Coordinates of C-alpha atoms (C1' of nucleotides) in Angstrom, one line a residue:
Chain A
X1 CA 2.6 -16.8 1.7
X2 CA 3.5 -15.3 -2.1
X3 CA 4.9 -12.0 -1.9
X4 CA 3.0 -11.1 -4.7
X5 CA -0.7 -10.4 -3.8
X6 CA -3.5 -8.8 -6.0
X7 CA -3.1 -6.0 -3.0
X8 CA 0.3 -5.2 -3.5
X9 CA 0.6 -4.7 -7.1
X10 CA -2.7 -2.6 -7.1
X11 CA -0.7 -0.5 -4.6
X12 CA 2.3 -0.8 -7.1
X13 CA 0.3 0.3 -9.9
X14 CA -1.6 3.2 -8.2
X15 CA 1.6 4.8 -7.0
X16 CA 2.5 4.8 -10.6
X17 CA -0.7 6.4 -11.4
X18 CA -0.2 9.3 -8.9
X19 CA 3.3 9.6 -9.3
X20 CA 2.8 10.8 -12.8
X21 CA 4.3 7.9 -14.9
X22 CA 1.2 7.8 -17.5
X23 CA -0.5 10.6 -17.9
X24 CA -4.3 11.6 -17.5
X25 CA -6.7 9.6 -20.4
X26 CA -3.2 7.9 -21.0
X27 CA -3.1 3.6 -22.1
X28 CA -1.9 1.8 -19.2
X29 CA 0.7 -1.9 -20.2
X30 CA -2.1 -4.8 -20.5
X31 CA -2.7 -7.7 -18.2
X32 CA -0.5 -10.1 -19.8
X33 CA 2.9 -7.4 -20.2
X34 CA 2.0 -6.1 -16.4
X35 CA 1.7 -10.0 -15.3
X36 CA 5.4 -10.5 -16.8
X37 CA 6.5 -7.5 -15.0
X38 CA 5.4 -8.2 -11.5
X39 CA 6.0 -12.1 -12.5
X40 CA 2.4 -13.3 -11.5
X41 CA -0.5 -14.4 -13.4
X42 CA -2.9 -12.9 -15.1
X43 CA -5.6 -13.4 -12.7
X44 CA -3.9 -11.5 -9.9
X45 CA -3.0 -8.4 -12.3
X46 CA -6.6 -8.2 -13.4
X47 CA -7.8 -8.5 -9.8
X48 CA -5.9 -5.1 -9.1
X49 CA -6.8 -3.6 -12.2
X50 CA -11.0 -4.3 -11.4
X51 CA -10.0 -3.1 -8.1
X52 CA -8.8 0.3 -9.3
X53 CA -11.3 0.3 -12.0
X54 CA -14.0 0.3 -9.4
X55 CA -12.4 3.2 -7.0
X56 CA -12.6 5.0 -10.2
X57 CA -8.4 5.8 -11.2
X58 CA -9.0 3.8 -14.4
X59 CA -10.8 2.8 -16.7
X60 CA -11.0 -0.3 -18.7
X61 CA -12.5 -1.3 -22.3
X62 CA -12.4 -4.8 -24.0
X63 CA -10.2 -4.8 -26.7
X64 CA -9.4 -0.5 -26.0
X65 CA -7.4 -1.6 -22.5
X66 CA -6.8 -0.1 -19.3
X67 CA -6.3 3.8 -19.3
X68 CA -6.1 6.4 -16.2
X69 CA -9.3 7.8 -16.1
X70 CA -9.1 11.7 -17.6
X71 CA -10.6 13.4 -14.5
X72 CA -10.6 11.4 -11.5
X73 CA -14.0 12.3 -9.5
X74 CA -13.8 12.0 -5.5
X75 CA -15.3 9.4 -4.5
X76 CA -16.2 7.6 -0.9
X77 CA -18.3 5.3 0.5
X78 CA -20.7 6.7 2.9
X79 CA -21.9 4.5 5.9
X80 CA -25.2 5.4 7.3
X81 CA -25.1 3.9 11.1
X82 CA -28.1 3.4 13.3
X83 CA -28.2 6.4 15.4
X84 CA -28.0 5.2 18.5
X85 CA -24.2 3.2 17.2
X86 CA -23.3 6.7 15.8
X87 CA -23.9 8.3 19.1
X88 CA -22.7 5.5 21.2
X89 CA -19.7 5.0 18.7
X90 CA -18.7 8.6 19.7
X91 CA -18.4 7.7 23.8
X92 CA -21.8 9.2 24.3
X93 CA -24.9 7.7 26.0
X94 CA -27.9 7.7 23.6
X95 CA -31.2 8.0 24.7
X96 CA -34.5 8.4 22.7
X97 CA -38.4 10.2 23.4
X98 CA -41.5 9.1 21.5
X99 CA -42.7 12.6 21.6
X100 CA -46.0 12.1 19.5
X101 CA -47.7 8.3 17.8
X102 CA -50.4 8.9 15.7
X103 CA -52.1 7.6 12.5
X104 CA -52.0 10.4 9.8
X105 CA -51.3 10.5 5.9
X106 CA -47.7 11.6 5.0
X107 CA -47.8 15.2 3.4
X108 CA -47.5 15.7 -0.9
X109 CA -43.8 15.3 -1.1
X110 CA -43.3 12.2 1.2
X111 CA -45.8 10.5 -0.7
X112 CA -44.3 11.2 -3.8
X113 CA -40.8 10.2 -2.8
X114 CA -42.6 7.2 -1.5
X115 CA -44.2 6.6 -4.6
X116 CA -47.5 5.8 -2.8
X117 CA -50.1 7.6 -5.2
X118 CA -53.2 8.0 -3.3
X119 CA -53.6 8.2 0.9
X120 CA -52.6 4.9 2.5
X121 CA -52.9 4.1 6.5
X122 CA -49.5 5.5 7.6
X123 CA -48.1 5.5 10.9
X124 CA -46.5 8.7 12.0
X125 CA -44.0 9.1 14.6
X126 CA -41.7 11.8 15.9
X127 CA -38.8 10.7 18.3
X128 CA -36.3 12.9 20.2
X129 CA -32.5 11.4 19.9
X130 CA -30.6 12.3 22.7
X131 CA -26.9 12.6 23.6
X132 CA -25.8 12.7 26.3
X133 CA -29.1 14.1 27.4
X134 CA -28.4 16.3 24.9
X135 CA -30.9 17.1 21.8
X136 CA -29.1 15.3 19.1
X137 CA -31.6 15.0 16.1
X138 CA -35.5 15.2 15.6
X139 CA -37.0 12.3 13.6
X140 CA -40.7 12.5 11.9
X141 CA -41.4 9.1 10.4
X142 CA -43.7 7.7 8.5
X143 CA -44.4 4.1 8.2
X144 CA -46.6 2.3 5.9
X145 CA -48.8 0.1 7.9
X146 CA -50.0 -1.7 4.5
X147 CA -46.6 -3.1 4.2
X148 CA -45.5 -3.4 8.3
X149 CA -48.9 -3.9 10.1
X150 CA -46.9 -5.1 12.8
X151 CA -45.5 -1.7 13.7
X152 CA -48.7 -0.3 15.3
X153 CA -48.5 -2.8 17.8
X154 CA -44.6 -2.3 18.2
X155 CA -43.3 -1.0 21.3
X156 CA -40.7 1.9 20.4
X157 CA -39.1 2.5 24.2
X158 CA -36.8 0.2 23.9
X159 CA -35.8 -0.2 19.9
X160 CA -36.5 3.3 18.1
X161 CA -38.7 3.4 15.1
X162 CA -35.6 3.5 13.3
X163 CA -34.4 0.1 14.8
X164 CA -37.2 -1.7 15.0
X165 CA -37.7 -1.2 11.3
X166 CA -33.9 -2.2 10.8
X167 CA -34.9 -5.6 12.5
X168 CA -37.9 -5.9 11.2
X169 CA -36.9 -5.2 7.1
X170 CA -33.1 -5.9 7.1
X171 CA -32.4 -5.1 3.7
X172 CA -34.6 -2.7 2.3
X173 CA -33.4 -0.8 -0.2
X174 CA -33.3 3.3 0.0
X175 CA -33.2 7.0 -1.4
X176 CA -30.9 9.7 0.7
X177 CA -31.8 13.1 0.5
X178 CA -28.9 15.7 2.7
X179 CA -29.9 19.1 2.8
X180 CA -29.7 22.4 5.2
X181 CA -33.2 23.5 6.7
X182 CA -34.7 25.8 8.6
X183 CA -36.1 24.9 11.9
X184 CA -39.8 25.8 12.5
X185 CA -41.1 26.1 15.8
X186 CA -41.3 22.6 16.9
X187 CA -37.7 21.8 15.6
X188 CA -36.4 24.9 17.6
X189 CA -38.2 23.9 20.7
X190 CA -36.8 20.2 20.9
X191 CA -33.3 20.7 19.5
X192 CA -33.1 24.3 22.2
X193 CA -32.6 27.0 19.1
X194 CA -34.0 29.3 17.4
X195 CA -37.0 29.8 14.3
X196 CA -35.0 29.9 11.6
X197 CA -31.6 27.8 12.2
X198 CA -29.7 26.1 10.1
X199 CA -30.4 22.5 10.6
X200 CA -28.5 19.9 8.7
X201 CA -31.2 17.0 7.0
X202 CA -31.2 14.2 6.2
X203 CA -34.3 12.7 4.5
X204 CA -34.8 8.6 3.9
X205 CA -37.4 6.5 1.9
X206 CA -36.8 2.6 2.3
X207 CA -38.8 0.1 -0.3
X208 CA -38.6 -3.7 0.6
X209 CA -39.0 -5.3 -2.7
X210 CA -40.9 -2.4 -4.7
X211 CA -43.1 -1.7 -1.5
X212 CA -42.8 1.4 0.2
X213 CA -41.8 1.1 4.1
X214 CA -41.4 4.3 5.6
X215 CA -40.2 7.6 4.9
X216 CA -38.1 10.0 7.6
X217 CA -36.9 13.3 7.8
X218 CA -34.0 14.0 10.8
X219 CA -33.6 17.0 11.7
X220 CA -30.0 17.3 13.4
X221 CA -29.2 19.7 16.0
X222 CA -27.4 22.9 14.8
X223 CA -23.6 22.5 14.5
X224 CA -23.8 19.0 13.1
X225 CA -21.5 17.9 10.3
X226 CA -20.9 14.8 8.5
X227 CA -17.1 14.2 7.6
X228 CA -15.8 11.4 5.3
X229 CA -12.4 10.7 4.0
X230 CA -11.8 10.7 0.1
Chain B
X1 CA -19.8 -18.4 -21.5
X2 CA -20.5 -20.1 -18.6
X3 CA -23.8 -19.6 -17.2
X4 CA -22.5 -19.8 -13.5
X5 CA -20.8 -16.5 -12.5
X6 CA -20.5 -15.0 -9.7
X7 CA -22.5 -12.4 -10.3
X8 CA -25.2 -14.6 -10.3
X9 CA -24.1 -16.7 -7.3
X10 CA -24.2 -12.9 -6.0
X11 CA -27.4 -12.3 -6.5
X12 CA -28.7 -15.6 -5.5
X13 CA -27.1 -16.1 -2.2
X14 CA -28.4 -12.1 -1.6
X15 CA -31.9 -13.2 -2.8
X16 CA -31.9 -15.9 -0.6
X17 CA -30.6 -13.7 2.6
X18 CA -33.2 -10.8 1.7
X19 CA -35.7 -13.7 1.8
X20 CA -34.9 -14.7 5.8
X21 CA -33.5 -18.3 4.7
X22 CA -31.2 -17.5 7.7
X23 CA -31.7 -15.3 10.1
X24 CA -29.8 -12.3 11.5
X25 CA -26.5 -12.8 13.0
X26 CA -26.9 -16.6 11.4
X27 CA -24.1 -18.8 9.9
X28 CA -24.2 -19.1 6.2
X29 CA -23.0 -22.7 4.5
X30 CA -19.1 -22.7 4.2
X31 CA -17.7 -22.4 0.5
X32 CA -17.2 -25.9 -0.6
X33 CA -20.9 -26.5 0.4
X34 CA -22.3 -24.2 -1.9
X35 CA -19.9 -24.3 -4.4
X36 CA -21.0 -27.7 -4.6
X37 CA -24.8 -26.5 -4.4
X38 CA -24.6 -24.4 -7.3
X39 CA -21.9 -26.9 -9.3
X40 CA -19.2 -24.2 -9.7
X41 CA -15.6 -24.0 -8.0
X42 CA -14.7 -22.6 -4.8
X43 CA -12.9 -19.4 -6.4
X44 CA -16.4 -18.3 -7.8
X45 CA -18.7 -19.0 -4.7
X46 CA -15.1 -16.6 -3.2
X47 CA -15.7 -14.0 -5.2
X48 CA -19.8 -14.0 -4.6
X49 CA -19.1 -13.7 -1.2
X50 CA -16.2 -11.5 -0.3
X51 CA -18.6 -8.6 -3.0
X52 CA -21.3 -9.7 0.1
X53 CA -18.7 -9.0 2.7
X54 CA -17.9 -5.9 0.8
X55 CA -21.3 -4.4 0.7
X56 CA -21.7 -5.1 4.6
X57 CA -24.7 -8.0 4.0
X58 CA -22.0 -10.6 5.5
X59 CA -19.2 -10.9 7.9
X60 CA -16.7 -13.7 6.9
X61 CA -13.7 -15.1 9.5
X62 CA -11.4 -17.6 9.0
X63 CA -12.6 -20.8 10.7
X64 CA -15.6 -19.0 12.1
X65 CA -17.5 -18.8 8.5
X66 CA -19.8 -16.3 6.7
X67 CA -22.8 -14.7 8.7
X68 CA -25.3 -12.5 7.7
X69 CA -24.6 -8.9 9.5
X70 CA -26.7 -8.6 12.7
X71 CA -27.3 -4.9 12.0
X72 CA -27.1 -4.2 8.7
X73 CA -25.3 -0.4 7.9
X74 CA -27.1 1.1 5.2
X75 CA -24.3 2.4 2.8
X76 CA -23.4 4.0 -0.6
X77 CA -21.1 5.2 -2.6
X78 CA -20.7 8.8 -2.6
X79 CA -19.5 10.5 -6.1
X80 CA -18.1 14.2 -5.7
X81 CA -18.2 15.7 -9.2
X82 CA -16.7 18.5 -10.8
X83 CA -19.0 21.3 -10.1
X84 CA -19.3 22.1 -13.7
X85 CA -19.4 18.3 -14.3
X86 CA -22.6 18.6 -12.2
X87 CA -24.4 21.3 -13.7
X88 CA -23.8 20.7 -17.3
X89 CA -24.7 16.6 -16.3
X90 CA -28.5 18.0 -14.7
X91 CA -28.7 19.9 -18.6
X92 CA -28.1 23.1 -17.4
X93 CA -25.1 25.8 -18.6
X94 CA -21.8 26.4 -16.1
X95 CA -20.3 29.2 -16.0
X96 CA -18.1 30.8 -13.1
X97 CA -16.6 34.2 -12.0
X98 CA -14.6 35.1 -10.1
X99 CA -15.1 37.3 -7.5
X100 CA -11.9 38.0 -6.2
X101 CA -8.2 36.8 -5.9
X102 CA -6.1 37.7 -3.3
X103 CA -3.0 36.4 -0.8
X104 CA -3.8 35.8 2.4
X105 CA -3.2 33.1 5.6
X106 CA -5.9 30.9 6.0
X107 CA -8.2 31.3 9.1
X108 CA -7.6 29.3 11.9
X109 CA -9.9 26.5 11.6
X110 CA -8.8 26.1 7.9
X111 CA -5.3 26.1 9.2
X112 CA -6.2 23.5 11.4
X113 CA -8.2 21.2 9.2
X114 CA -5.0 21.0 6.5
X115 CA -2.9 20.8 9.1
X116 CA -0.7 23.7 8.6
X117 CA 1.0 25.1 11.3
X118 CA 1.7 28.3 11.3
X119 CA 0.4 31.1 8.5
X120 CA 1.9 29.7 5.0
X121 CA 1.5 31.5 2.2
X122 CA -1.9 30.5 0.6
X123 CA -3.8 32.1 -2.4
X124 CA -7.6 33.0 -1.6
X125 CA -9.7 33.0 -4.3
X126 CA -13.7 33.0 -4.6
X127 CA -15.7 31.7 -7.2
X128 CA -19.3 32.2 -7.9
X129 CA -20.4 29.1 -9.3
X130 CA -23.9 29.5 -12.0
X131 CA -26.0 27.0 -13.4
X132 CA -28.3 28.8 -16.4
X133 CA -26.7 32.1 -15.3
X134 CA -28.3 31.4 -11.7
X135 CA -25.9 31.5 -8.6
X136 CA -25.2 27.8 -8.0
X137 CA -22.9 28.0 -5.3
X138 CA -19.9 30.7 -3.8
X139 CA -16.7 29.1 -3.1
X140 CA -14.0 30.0 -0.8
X141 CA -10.8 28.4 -1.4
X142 CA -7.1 28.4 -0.1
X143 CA -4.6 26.9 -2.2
X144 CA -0.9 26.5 -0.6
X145 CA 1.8 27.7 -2.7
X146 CA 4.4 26.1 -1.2
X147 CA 2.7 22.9 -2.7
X148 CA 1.5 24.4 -6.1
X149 CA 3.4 27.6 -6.5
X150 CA 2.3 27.4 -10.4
X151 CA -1.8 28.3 -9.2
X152 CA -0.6 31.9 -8.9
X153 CA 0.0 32.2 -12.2
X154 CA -3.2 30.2 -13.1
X155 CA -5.7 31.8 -15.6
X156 CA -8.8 31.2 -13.8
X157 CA -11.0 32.1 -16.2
X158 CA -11.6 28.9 -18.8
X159 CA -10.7 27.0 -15.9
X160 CA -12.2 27.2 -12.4
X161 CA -9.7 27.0 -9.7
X162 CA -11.4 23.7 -8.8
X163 CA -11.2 21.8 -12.3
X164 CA -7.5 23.7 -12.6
X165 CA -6.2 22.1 -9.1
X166 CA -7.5 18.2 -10.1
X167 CA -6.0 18.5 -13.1
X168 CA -3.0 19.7 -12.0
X169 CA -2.6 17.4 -8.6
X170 CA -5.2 14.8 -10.1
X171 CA -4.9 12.2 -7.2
X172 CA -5.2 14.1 -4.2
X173 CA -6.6 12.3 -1.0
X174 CA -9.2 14.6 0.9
X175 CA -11.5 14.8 3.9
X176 CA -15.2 16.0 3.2
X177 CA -17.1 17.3 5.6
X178 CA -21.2 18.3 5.0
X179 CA -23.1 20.8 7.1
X180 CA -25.7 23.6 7.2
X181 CA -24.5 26.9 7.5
X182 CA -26.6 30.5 7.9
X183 CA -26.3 33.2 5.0
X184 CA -23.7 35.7 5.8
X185 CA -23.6 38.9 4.3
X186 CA -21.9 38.5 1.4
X187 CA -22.9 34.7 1.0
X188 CA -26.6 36.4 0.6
X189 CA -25.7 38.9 -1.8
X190 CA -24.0 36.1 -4.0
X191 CA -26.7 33.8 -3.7
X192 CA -29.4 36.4 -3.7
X193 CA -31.1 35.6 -0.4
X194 CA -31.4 36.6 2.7
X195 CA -29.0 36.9 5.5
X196 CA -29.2 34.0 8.2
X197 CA -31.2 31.2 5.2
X198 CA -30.0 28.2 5.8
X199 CA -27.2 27.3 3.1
X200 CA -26.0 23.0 2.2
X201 CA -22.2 23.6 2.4
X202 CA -19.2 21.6 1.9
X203 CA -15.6 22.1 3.0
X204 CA -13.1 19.9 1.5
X205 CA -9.0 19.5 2.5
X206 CA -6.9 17.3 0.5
X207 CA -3.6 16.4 0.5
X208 CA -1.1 15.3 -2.0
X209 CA 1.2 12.9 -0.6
X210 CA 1.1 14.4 2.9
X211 CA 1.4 17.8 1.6
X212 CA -1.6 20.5 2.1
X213 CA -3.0 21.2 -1.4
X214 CA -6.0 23.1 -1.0
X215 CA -9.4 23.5 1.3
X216 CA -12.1 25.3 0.3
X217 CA -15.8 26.2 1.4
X218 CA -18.7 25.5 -1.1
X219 CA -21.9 27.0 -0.1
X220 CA -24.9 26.4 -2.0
X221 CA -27.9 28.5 -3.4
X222 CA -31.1 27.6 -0.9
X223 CA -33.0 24.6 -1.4
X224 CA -29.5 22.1 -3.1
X225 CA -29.7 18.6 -2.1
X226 CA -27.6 15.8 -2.3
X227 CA -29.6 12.7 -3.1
X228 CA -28.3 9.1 -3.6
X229 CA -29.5 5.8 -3.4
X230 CA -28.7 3.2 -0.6
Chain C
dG1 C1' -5.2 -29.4 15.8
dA2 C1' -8.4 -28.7 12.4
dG3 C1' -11.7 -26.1 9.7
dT4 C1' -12.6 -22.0 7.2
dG5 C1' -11.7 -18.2 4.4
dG6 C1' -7.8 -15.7 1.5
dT7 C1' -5.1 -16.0 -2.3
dC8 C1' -2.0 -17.6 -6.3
dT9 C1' -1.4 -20.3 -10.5
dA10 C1' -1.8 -22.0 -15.2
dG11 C1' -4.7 -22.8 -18.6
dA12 C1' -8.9 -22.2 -20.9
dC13 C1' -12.9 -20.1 -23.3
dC14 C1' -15.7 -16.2 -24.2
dA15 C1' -17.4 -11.3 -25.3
dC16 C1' -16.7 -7.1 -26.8
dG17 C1' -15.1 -3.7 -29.9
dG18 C1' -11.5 -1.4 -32.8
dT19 C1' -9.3 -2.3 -37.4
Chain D
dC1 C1' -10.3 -10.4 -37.7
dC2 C1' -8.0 -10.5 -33.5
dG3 C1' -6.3 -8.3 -29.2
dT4 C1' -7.9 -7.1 -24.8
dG5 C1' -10.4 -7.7 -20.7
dG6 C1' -13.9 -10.9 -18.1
dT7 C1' -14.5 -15.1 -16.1
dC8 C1' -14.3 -20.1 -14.7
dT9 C1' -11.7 -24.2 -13.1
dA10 C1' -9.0 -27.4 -10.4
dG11 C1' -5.6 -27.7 -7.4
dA12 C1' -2.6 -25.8 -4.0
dC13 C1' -0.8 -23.5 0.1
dC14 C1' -1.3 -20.3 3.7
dA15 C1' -3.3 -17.7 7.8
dC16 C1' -6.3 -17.1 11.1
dT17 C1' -9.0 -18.5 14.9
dC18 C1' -12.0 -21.5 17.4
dA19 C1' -12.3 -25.4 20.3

DNA sequence: GAGTGGTCTAGACCACGGT
DNA sequence: CCGTGGTCTAGACCACTCA
């Protein structure tokens, strides 16, 4: 193989970057003077450069070149797993309880996250996740039958709401919503705490090509972080 | 310009995989075959594909060939922005102050999070953050000064200790980690709620090269979110 | 062993955007 | 205008991994 990969000079040139050798804002050497330098072609010099364009160290222009970016912002790619891989990914047994099915309208602010303007047929489900036996995070879902019909006939003992949907509308596209909340007197029944806790939320709305599927809020049992690298 | 790119190639072999041409878990056609399909070389059906594997639509192997992910992980890219960044992006005016400034070790779970042994000395400074002269969010930060012995000196008051730190160590690598946390005393007072109301916080570590920088603890004013799209 | 993806190269043309 | 990045091509070799 070539020792000289898109990889290692993007490596090369990002050391550079940290260690100080053009400063913040500053014009980086252009693809062709860089290519000389590392004694490669083009094409593999500009594959680094898009590659540390897109983490966000630089910045490039037509015509203005490739400079470090002023101020850097942190940046990381957050993965959103099924539950039940989160919990199991973590050496725990996962375990889920339909605790209430029913057909009901989603409240004002689902339905405008939704973008559904009037009352459609929604199913409405709230599951238990368990680890370990444990309480692990309270789900209340939404579905929109008028998109899914087949939902109301789906059975959820075996694949969670949140699964079957995952099956069922691959790659639906979605809105994230993290946020602290208090628990009410449901929340702080299932998840064992108190009125009032601090509960870490997450709240999801999934469209399948413009059309709304469902809407969720998970409640998560207190003590629950979310860590990422940067 | 040629009206092949792999952007569109992108876009078309996603349409098609959205669409249920082949099903979960199902092998996709090898490279030559569609670069044939869509007339274009290899290298550009390449690229289309390895921004697929990227995003976590395919999984590609050598000999085995591209197959649509059985499970799909819902995923984004999570920007961090400079607090003031933030504020002044959403319309609104930053300002900070700076509530006090002082020397003193870390606690233990900071300690342990940077990976600091024993007590180094560390500068403690809080910031109130405010967004239209309402509290935004209090800060708690460390800052080792065997790392950046010049942050003692630092005039904090154009700059918040924040902006002053990326500028100053601009490619730091860090660990995020988001919770809920309840209102203590002083957090109320500075966010003018109530002891115990349920606060979206973030504590952050980074490193420079192995080497502790900073952590710090951002709690927010009641009712912040975090919203991104999937 | 053989098929598939991973990558490099050299050359080419184009699009954007400062001068 | 013209320099810089963005992209495509055709061919080549390699590395992994399944049969």
């Amino acid at each position: 193989m070539n020792t000289v990969t898109h990889q290692g000079i993007r490596e090369a040139i990002r050391a550079r970057i940290v260690a100080g050798e053009w400063a913040l804002g500053e014009l980086i050497p252009g693809e062709v003077e860089l290519a000389a330098e590392y004694d490669c072609s083009r094409t593999t010099v500009n594959r680094a450069l898009q590659a540390l364009s897109n983490e966000g160290i630089v910045e490039r222009k037509r015509k203005g070149g490739t400079r470090v970016r002023p101020l850097p912002t942190a940046q990381a790619k957050l993965r959103i797993p099924i539950i039940r891989e989160q919990i199991e990914g973590s050496g725990r047994d996962y375990d889920h309880r339909i605790i209430s099915r029913k057909r009901i309208a989603p409240h004002v602010r689902i339905r405008q996250q939704l973008g559904i303007p009037g009352l459609e047929t929604a199913a409405y489900v709230e599951t238990l996740h368990l680890a370990d036996n444990l309480a692990f995070a309270f789900e209340r879902r939404w579905v929109n039958l008028a998109t899914v019909p087949e939902f109301e006939a789906a059975d959820l003992k075996e694949l969670s709401a949140n699964e079957w949907l995952v099956r069922k509308v691959p790659f639906s596209r979605g809105e994230v919503i993290l946020t602290a909340s208090a628990a009410d007197s449901q929340l702080a029944e299932m998840l064992s705490t108190n009125v009032g806790e601090p509960l870490f939320t997450m709240t999801r709305a999934t469209w399948f090509e413009q059309r709304p599927v469902t809407a969720m809020e998970l409640f998560h049992a207190p003590g629950h972080e979310m860590s990422f690298a940067v």
